[in-house]
Amino acid sequence: MSKKRRDIPAYGLPIIETHFHLDYLKEGSADDILSAARAIGVERFMTISVEPDNMPKALALAEAHADLYATLGVHPHEAALFDDAAEGYIRTHAIHEKVVAVGEIGLDYYYDHCDRTVQRQVFSRQLQLAVECGLPVVIHTREADEDTMAILREYAPQMKRKGVVHSFTSGMELAQLAVELGFCLGINGIVTFNKADNVRAVVAATPLSNLLLETDAPFLTPIPFRGMENAPKYLPFIAEKIAGVKGLSVEEVLAQTYQNSLREFF
């Protein structure tokens, strides 16, 4: 890459990584990955589960690291794997001190790895689970704005705690509805991509009190490290881009998104 990569900036403010997949990262041990992020200010981490088999892995990792927390849920790609056993596992472990949300759940009509009717049923079942367990949710939605809005309108009023629509790339209508219903939008490295004007428009239009920082590591590495495996240590680049879009200081973005993360999940 011809663009010179600069050092990762440290702003001396605490950061919460609200979405990554620690068990998927390959370039370094869990200890190395977490240590590198702590060095630039990351204070807490949320490792996200996506299917029945990796829910116990996520929870075991969270138990092994004081500042790491887990979510439990089944991603729309794997919705066909959601069954009574998976539901039972989430329900049983929802009270665990290291479990902070039900997720990653939702709808994905872009890849359509799973029948859409099944996706909707499983999304609804897991939202109901979040209602019953009193947990917020981590939502994945892609090319499914209309159905996501319909389902959220049904379940959000019953939810004491809302959560986040993560890796937000959807339309302005879903962004506005999510905020009205009390959800945050998760912003990751996509906001730095050259062609992501739609995401930057949503960031510009959304109150800072409804934005969260995330990486979705190992995916979606921000510029200037695009092409490398993503990691939580790159969160400052996302905060910088949000600050630029909104005409704020990076410190303002870091301070507010930190408070937002505490409010939603801790």
C-alpha positions in Angstrom: 0.0 0.0 0.0 1.5 3.3 -1.0 -0.4 5.3 1.6 1.9 5.4 4.7 0.3 3.7 7.6 0.5 5.8 10.7 0.8 4.7 14.2 -2.5 3.9 16.0 -3.4 7.0 18.0 -4.0 6.8 21.7 -6.3 9.6 23.1 -6.0 8.8 26.8 -9.8 8.1 27.0 -11.4 4.7 27.7 -13.0 2.8 24.8 -15.4 -0.1 24.7 -15.2 -2.6 21.8 -18.9 -3.5 21.4 -18.5 -6.1 18.6 -15.8 -8.4 17.5 -15.3 -12.2 17.2 -12.2 -13.1 19.3 -12.4 -16.8 18.5 -12.1 -15.9 14.8 -8.9 -13.8 15.0 -5.9 -15.7 13.8 -3.0 -13.2 13.9 -1.9 -13.5 17.6 -3.2 -15.1 20.7 -6.2 -13.8 22.6 -3.8 -12.3 25.2 -1.8 -10.5 22.5 -4.9 -9.1 20.7 -6.5 -7.9 24.0 -3.2 -6.4 25.2 -2.6 -4.4 22.0 -6.1 -2.9 22.3 -5.7 -2.1 26.0 -2.5 -0.2 25.1 -4.5 2.3 23.1 -7.3 2.6 25.7 -9.8 -0.2 25.2 -11.2 -0.9 28.6 -13.8 -3.6 27.9 -14.6 -5.9 25.0 -17.6 -7.8 23.8 -17.0 -11.0 21.8 -20.0 -11.9 19.8 -21.3 -15.4 19.2 -23.0 -16.4 15.9 -24.1 -20.0 16.1 -24.7 -22.7 18.7 -21.2 -24.2 18.6 -19.4 -20.9 19.3 -21.7 -19.7 22.2 -19.7 -21.8 24.7 -16.4 -20.7 23.2 -17.3 -17.0 23.5 -18.4 -17.5 27.1 -15.3 -19.5 28.0 -13.1 -16.7 26.6 -15.1 -14.1 28.6 -14.6 -16.1 31.7 -10.8 -16.2 31.1 -10.4 -12.5 30.7 -11.6 -10.0 33.3 -12.4 -7.2 30.8 -14.0 -9.5 28.1 -17.7 -10.1 27.9 -19.8 -12.3 25.7 -23.1 -12.2 23.8 -25.1 -15.4 23.0 -27.2 -15.8 19.9 -27.6 -17.3 16.4 -26.8 -15.2 13.3 -29.3 -15.2 10.4 -26.8 -17.2 8.2 -27.0 -20.0 10.8 -30.7 -19.6 11.6 -31.5 -23.2 10.6 -29.3 -24.3 13.5 -31.4 -22.5 16.1 -33.4 -25.1 18.0 -34.7 -25.7 21.5 -31.2 -26.7 22.7 -29.7 -23.4 21.5 -32.6 -21.5 23.0 -32.1 -23.4 26.3 -28.4 -22.6 26.3 -29.1 -18.8 25.9 -31.8 -18.9 28.6 -29.7 -20.8 31.1 -26.7 -18.6 30.7 -28.5 -15.2 30.3 -28.0 -14.6 34.0 -24.2 -15.2 33.8 -22.3 -12.1 34.9 -20.2 -12.1 31.7 -23.2 -12.3 29.3 -24.3 -8.8 28.2 -26.7 -9.3 25.3 -28.5 -11.7 23.0 -26.8 -11.7 19.6 -25.8 -11.7 16.9 -29.4 -12.0 15.6 -31.3 -10.6 12.7 -31.9 -10.9 9.0 -29.6 -11.2 6.0 -31.3 -11.1 2.6 -28.0 -10.2 0.8 -26.4 -13.7 1.1 -29.7 -15.6 1.8 -27.7 -18.5 3.4 -30.9 -19.5 5.2 -34.6 -19.5 4.1 -36.1 -16.0 4.8 -39.1 -17.4 6.7 -36.8 -19.3 9.0 -34.7 -16.2 9.5 -37.7 -14.2 10.5 -39.0 -16.9 12.9 -35.6 -17.2 14.6 -35.1 -13.5 14.8 -38.5 -13.2 16.5 -37.8 -16.1 18.9 -34.5 -14.6 20.0 -36.0 -11.1 20.5 -38.7 -12.7 22.6 -35.9 -14.4 24.6 -34.2 -11.1 25.1 -37.5 -9.7 26.4 -37.9 -12.6 28.8 -34.3 -12.5 30.0 -34.1 -8.7 30.3 -31.1 -8.4 28.0 -30.4 -6.0 25.1 -29.7 -7.4 21.6 -27.0 -7.2 18.9 -28.8 -7.1 15.6 -27.4 -7.9 12.1 -29.5 -6.7 9.2 -28.6 -6.6 5.5 -30.8 -5.9 2.5 -33.8 -6.6 4.9 -34.9 -3.1 6.0 -38.6 -3.5 5.7 -38.9 -6.8 7.6 -36.4 -5.7 10.2 -38.5 -2.5 10.8 -41.7 -4.6 11.1 -40.2 -7.0 13.6 -38.6 -4.3 15.7 -41.8 -2.3 15.9 -43.4 -5.5 17.3 -40.8 -6.4 19.9 -39.0 -3.1 20.9 -41.9 -1.8 23.0 -41.6 -4.9 25.2 -37.8 -4.6 25.7 -36.6 -3.0 28.9 -33.1 -2.7 27.3 -32.7 -2.3 23.6 -29.1 -2.6 22.3 -27.6 -2.0 18.9 -28.2 -2.4 15.1 -24.6 -3.4 14.4 -22.4 -2.7 11.4 -25.0 -0.2 10.2 -25.2 -0.1 6.4 -29.0 0.1 6.0 -31.2 3.0 4.8 -32.0 6.2 6.6 -35.5 5.1 7.4 -34.3 2.1 9.4 -31.7 4.3 11.1 -34.4 6.8 12.2 -36.7 4.1 13.4 -34.0 2.4 15.4 -33.1 5.6 17.1 -36.8 6.4 17.8 -37.2 2.9 19.4 -34.2 3.5 21.6 -31.5 1.5 19.8 -28.0 2.5 19.0 -26.2 2.1 15.6 -22.9 0.3 15.6 -20.3 2.0 13.4 -17.2 0.2 12.3 -14.4 0.4 9.7 -16.9 0.7 6.8 -17.3 4.3 7.7 -13.7 4.9 6.5 -14.3 3.1 3.1 -14.2 5.4 0.1 -17.6 4.2 -1.3 -19.4 4.3 2.1 -21.1 7.7 1.6 -24.4 6.1 2.7 -22.9 5.1 6.1 -21.4 8.6 6.6 -24.8 10.2 5.8 -26.4 8.1 8.5 -23.6 9.0 11.0 -24.1 12.7 10.2 -27.9 12.4 10.8 -27.8 10.3 13.9 -27.4 11.8 17.4 -24.0 11.0 18.9 -25.9 9.6 21.9 -27.1 6.7 19.6 -23.7 5.7 18.1 -21.4 2.9 19.3 -17.9 2.0 18.3 -17.1 -1.5 17.0 -14.7 -3.3 14.7 -16.4 -6.5 13.8 -12.9 -7.9 13.8 -11.5 -9.9 12.0 -13.6 -8.3 9.3 -14.0 -4.8 7.9 -10.5 -3.4 8.8 -10.6 0.4 8.6 -8.4 2.5 6.4 -5.4 2.8 6.6 -5.0 -0.9 7.6 -7.5 -2.3 5.1 -6.3 -5.6 3.7 -5.0 -6.8 7.1 -6.8 -8.7 9.7 -8.9 -6.4 11.8 -8.5 -6.0 15.6 -9.9 -3.9 18.4 -6.7 -1.8 18.5 -8.0 0.0 15.3 -11.0 1.5 17.1 -9.4 5.0 17.2 -9.5 5.3 13.4 -13.3 4.7 13.5 -13.7 7.4 16.2 -11.6 9.8 14.1 -13.8 9.3 11.0 -17.0 9.8 13.0 -15.6 13.0 14.5 -14.7 14.3 11.1 -18.2 13.5 9.7 -19.9 15.2 12.6 -17.6 18.1 13.0 -16.6 17.1 16.6 -13.4 16.5 18.4 -12.3 12.8 18.7 -12.4 13.3 22.5 -16.1 14.2 22.3 -16.8 11.1 20.2 -14.8 8.8 22.5 -16.4 10.2 25.7 -20.0 9.9 24.4 -19.7 6.5 22.7 -18.1 5.2 25.9 -21.1 6.4 28.0 -23.5 4.9 25.3 -21.8 1.5 25.6 -22.1 1.5 29.4 -25.7 2.5 29.2 -26.7 -0.2 26.6 -24.7 -3.2 27.9 -23.3 -2.6 31.3 
